[in-house]
Tab-separated table of C-alpha atoms in Angstrom:
chain	number	residue	atom	x	y	z
A	1	MET	CA	-18.180	6.413	-6.609
A	2	LEU	CA	-14.703	7.032	-7.959
A	3	PRO	CA	-14.018	10.222	-9.952
A	4	ASN	CA	-11.853	10.015	-13.251
A	5	LEU	CA	-8.518	8.836	-11.738
A	6	GLY	CA	-6.471	9.799	-14.872
A	7	LEU	CA	-3.290	8.372	-15.979
A	8	PRO	CA	-0.922	7.152	-14.580
A	9	ASN	CA	-3.029	5.409	-11.918
A	10	PRO	CA	-2.615	7.407	-8.620
A	11	PRO	CA	-3.715	5.879	-5.330
A	12	TYR	CA	-7.169	7.189	-4.432
A	13	TYR	CA	-8.164	7.303	-0.686
A	14	VAL	CA	-11.374	5.332	-0.222
A	15	PRO	CA	-12.030	5.354	3.534
A	16	GLU	CA	-15.054	2.971	3.286
A	17	ALA	CA	-13.024	0.424	1.275
A	18	TRP	CA	-15.554	0.042	-1.487
A	19	ALA	CA	-15.964	1.710	-4.962
A	20	ALA	CA	-18.576	1.522	-7.723
A	21	LEU	CA	-18.744	1.950	-11.446
A	22	VAL	CA	-22.121	3.245	-12.329
A	23	ASP	CA	-24.239	4.952	-14.936
A	24	THR	CA	-26.092	8.260	-14.524
A	25	GLN	CA	-28.780	6.360	-12.696
A	26	ASN	CA	-26.523	4.952	-10.081
A	27	GLN	CA	-26.735	1.419	-11.663
A	28	GLY	CA	-23.765	-0.629	-11.949
A	29	LEU	CA	-21.180	-2.687	-10.068
A	30	THR	CA	-20.000	-2.194	-6.500
A	31	VAL	CA	-16.833	-3.781	-5.120
A	32	TYR	CA	-16.165	-4.152	-1.504
A	33	VAL	CA	-12.965	-5.661	-0.041
A	34	PRO	CA	-13.226	-5.768	3.910
A	35	SER	CA	-9.521	-6.376	4.540
A	36	ILE	CA	-8.015	-3.977	1.944
A	37	ASP	CA	-5.982	-0.881	2.652
A	38	PRO	CA	-8.366	2.136	1.970
A	39	TYR	CA	-6.779	2.922	-1.398
A	40	PHE	CA	-7.894	2.127	-4.917
A	41	ILE	CA	-6.210	2.701	-8.389
A	42	GLY	CA	-7.873	2.917	-11.681
A	43	PHE	CA	-8.530	4.817	-14.924
A	44	THR	CA	-10.979	5.662	-17.529
A	45	ALA	CA	-10.015	5.498	-21.159
A	46	PRO	CA	-12.686	6.823	-23.477
A	47	ASP	CA	-13.237	5.427	-26.959
A	48	VAL	CA	-11.596	7.491	-29.742
A	49	GLY	CA	-14.944	7.716	-31.561
A	50	GLY	CA	-16.320	10.076	-28.848
A	51	GLY	CA	-18.142	7.815	-26.481
A	52	GLY	CA	-21.758	6.500	-26.418
A	53	PRO	CA	-23.567	3.318	-25.356
A	54	THR	CA	-21.887	1.116	-27.957
A	55	ASP	CA	-18.214	2.510	-27.867
A	56	ASN	CA	-15.164	0.698	-26.857
A	57	SER	CA	-14.250	2.654	-23.773
A	58	THR	CA	-12.342	0.983	-20.782
A	59	ASN	CA	-13.106	1.510	-17.058
A	60	TYR	CA	-10.807	-0.053	-14.543
A	61	PHE	CA	-10.400	0.158	-10.767
A	62	ALA	CA	-8.941	-2.264	-8.236
A	63	PRO	CA	-8.071	-2.152	-4.521
A	64	LEU	CA	-4.421	-1.294	-3.716
A	65	GLY	CA	-2.878	-3.765	-1.354
A	66	ASN	CA	0.733	-4.312	-0.336
A	67	MET	CA	2.205	-7.809	0.101
A	68	THR	CA	5.453	-9.692	-0.291
A	69	ILE	CA	5.281	-12.797	-2.472
A	70	GLY	CA	7.820	-15.552	-1.810
A	71	PRO	CA	8.074	-19.315	-2.139
A	72	GLY	CA	5.017	-21.155	-0.855
A	73	PHE	CA	3.019	-17.888	-0.751
A	74	VAL	CA	-0.678	-18.323	-0.151
A	75	PHE	CA	-3.202	-15.509	-0.236
A	76	GLU	CA	-6.714	-15.845	1.155
A	77	GLY	CA	-9.193	-13.035	1.528
A	78	GLU	CA	-12.809	-12.074	0.810
A	79	PHE	CA	-14.287	-9.571	-1.642
A	80	TYR	CA	-17.907	-8.782	-2.660
A	81	VAL	CA	-19.302	-7.655	-5.969
A	82	ILE	CA	-22.753	-6.216	-5.781
A	83	ALA	CA	-24.777	-5.394	-8.852
A	84	GLY	CA	-27.420	-2.774	-8.957
A	85	ASP	CA	-28.027	0.506	-7.279
A	86	SER	CA	-24.968	1.793	-5.455
A	87	THR	CA	-27.045	3.350	-2.566
A	88	LEU	CA	-28.644	0.021	-1.760
A	89	ALA	CA	-24.927	-1.609	-2.226
A	90	ARG	CA	-23.634	0.842	0.417
A	91	GLN	CA	-26.233	-0.321	2.819
A	92	ILE	CA	-25.378	-3.933	2.261
A	93	ILE	CA	-21.774	-3.087	2.821
A	94	TYR	CA	-22.553	-1.508	6.178
A	95	GLN	CA	-24.363	-4.653	7.226
A	96	LEU	CA	-21.480	-6.866	6.163
A	97	HIS	CA	-18.994	-4.600	7.946
A	98	GLN	CA	-20.945	-5.101	11.254
A	99	SER	CA	-21.050	-9.019	10.743
A	100	LEU	CA	-17.697	-9.781	9.339
A	101	THR	CA	-14.616	-10.671	11.289
A	102	ILE	CA	-11.923	-8.937	9.259
A	103	SER	CA	-8.431	-10.314	9.212
A	104	ASP	CA	-5.312	-8.262	8.744
A	105	ILE	CA	-3.859	-9.848	5.679
A	106	PHE	CA	-1.939	-6.963	3.970
A	107	ALA	CA	1.615	-5.705	4.821
A	108	PRO	CA	2.765	-2.105	5.655
A	109	PHE	CA	3.516	0.428	3.006
A	110	GLU	CA	6.973	1.638	3.188
A	111	ASN	CA	9.752	3.728	1.407
A	112	ILE	CA	13.391	4.458	1.659
A	113	ASP	CA	14.398	8.151	1.452
A	114	GLN	CA	18.150	7.763	2.091
A	115	PRO	CA	20.759	6.873	1.292
A	116	ALA	CA	20.477	9.008	-1.937
A	117	GLY	CA	23.790	7.815	-3.504
A	118	SER	CA	24.764	4.286	-4.674
A	119	THR	CA	28.298	4.490	-3.207
A	120	LEU	CA	28.426	4.451	0.626
A	121	GLY	CA	31.201	4.609	3.186
A	122	GLY	CA	31.670	4.854	6.952
A	123	VAL	CA	28.460	5.359	8.982
A	124	THR	CA	25.663	6.026	6.593
A	125	PRO	CA	22.152	7.070	7.555
A	126	VAL	CA	19.180	5.130	6.383
A	127	THR	CA	15.911	6.825	6.598
A	128	GLY	CA	12.346	6.502	5.321
A	129	TRP	CA	8.841	5.686	6.430
A	130	ALA	CA	6.458	2.870	6.987
A	131	PHE	CA	2.874	2.682	7.990
A	132	ASP	CA	0.209	-0.088	8.334
A	133	ASP	CA	-3.651	-0.356	8.300
A	134	VAL	CA	-3.256	-1.707	11.918
A	135	LYS	CA	0.289	-1.045	13.328
A	136	VAL	CA	3.946	-1.445	12.322
A	137	ALA	CA	5.680	-3.683	14.710
A	138	THR	CA	9.458	-3.593	13.490
A	139	VAL	CA	11.553	-1.842	10.786
A	140	GLU	CA	14.756	-3.648	9.887
A	141	ILE	CA	17.599	-2.656	7.654
A	142	LEU	CA	18.969	-5.539	5.550
A	143	ILE	CA	22.242	-5.907	3.762
A	144	ASP	CA	22.321	-8.854	1.285
A	145	GLY	CA	19.078	-10.132	2.676
A	146	VAL	CA	20.376	-10.278	6.307
A	147	ALA	CA	19.173	-8.057	9.022
A	148	ASP	CA	21.844	-5.576	10.138
A	149	GLY	CA	19.612	-4.244	12.990
A	150	ALA	CA	16.264	-2.681	13.763
A	151	ALA	CA	15.728	1.072	12.935
A	152	ASP	CA	14.300	3.720	15.299
A	153	TYR	CA	10.664	3.973	14.399
A	154	GLY	CA	8.056	6.627	15.010
A	155	SER	CA	9.363	9.990	14.144
A	156	SER	CA	6.975	12.572	12.719
A	157	ARG	CA	6.254	12.572	8.937
A	158	PRO	CA	3.270	14.733	8.232
A	159	ASP	CA	4.297	14.733	4.525
A	160	VAL	CA	3.443	11.046	4.271
A	161	ARG	CA	0.025	11.603	5.641
A	162	THR	CA	-0.587	14.389	2.970
A	163	VAL	CA	-0.189	11.692	0.238
A	164	TYR	CA	-1.824	8.760	2.302
A	165	PRO	CA	-4.528	10.047	4.472
A	166	SER	CA	-4.971	6.818	6.393
A	167	SER	CA	-1.279	7.157	7.693
A	168	PRO	CA	-0.556	8.107	11.268
A	169	THR	CA	1.929	11.111	11.583
A	170	ASN	CA	4.562	9.266	13.461
A	171	VAL	CA	5.686	6.775	10.735
A	172	GLY	CA	9.349	7.800	10.105
A	173	PHE	CA	12.294	5.580	10.681
A	174	SER	CA	16.062	6.140	10.907
A	175	TYR	CA	19.069	3.998	11.219
A	176	SER	CA	23.034	4.306	11.241
A	177	LEU	CA	24.459	1.795	9.012
A	178	ASP	CA	28.106	0.902	9.732
A	179	THR	CA	29.493	0.032	6.329
A	180	THR	CA	32.836	-0.718	7.564
A	181	LYS	CA	31.628	-4.227	8.758
A	182	TYR	CA	31.186	-5.101	5.041
A	183	ALA	CA	33.718	-5.796	2.339
A	184	ASN	CA	34.153	-3.192	-0.220
A	185	GLY	CA	32.168	-3.734	-3.480
A	186	PRO	CA	28.599	-4.233	-4.503
A	187	HIS	CA	25.912	-5.297	-1.973
A	188	ILE	CA	22.077	-5.011	-1.772
A	189	LEU	CA	20.386	-2.704	0.730
A	190	SER	CA	16.671	-3.096	1.715
A	191	VAL	CA	14.233	-2.493	4.410
A	192	ARG	CA	11.939	-5.042	5.964
A	193	ALA	CA	8.668	-3.724	7.595
A	194	THR	CA	6.653	-6.118	9.732
A	195	ASP	CA	3.217	-5.351	11.183
A	196	THR	CA	1.717	-6.745	14.390
A	197	SER	CA	-0.035	-9.616	12.551
A	198	GLY	CA	3.161	-10.805	11.052
A	199	ASN	CA	2.750	-9.380	7.478
A	200	VAL	CA	6.011	-8.388	5.980
A	201	ALA	CA	6.877	-5.749	3.354
A	202	LEU	CA	10.190	-5.611	1.628
A	203	ALA	CA	11.236	-2.275	0.108
A	204	PRO	CA	12.555	-2.573	-3.504
A	205	LEU	CA	16.170	-3.872	-3.381
A	206	ASP	CA	18.637	-1.038	-3.705
A	207	PRO	CA	22.093	-1.927	-5.237
A	208	ILE	CA	24.854	-0.212	-3.408
A	209	VAL	CA	28.713	-0.071	-3.489
A	210	ILE	CA	30.538	0.047	-0.246
A	211	LEU	CA	33.893	1.936	-0.457
A	212	ASN	CA	35.906	2.393	2.715
């Protein structure tokens, strides 16, 4: 069962890909999402009146997946909601896990660490990390939506695993961006990480100014 996750909603590592909201007798609702990355988010907001069986407190939790939504996007997946005792629900989940064919439908998690500034010139390093629930295939650096090239991927980043326990250690990437190939002025820098199933993640678009 999930602890009190607090606010704001931090990702909480759930290695069995299920979570339950239950009372003191372990009765409640269990949610199992076979294909999800092993992280949930959520919060508990108690009623200002002090709680109780008739208060207006709010409990929320949800699987945390990563995907890129574009034109024509279609999302298909499975989830299970099991009512009753959470111990019995866990047994049902184990039986489901043995019988289901689980598709890889979520994209990698990724982040850009550098460049730190918005004005770039010359050859500028682009660094960051990316990991997937299966495996990252490529990490590309994009300028104005067009791939400039593929980054070197697989350097050690134990700090990422500290925050995301399911992450492998060697998830860092690096790239040398030659800004002289582009006209001076505003551009958009981004990173595209693709896993071995073809799921694509785009890092948030980063406005930059090239000045050479």
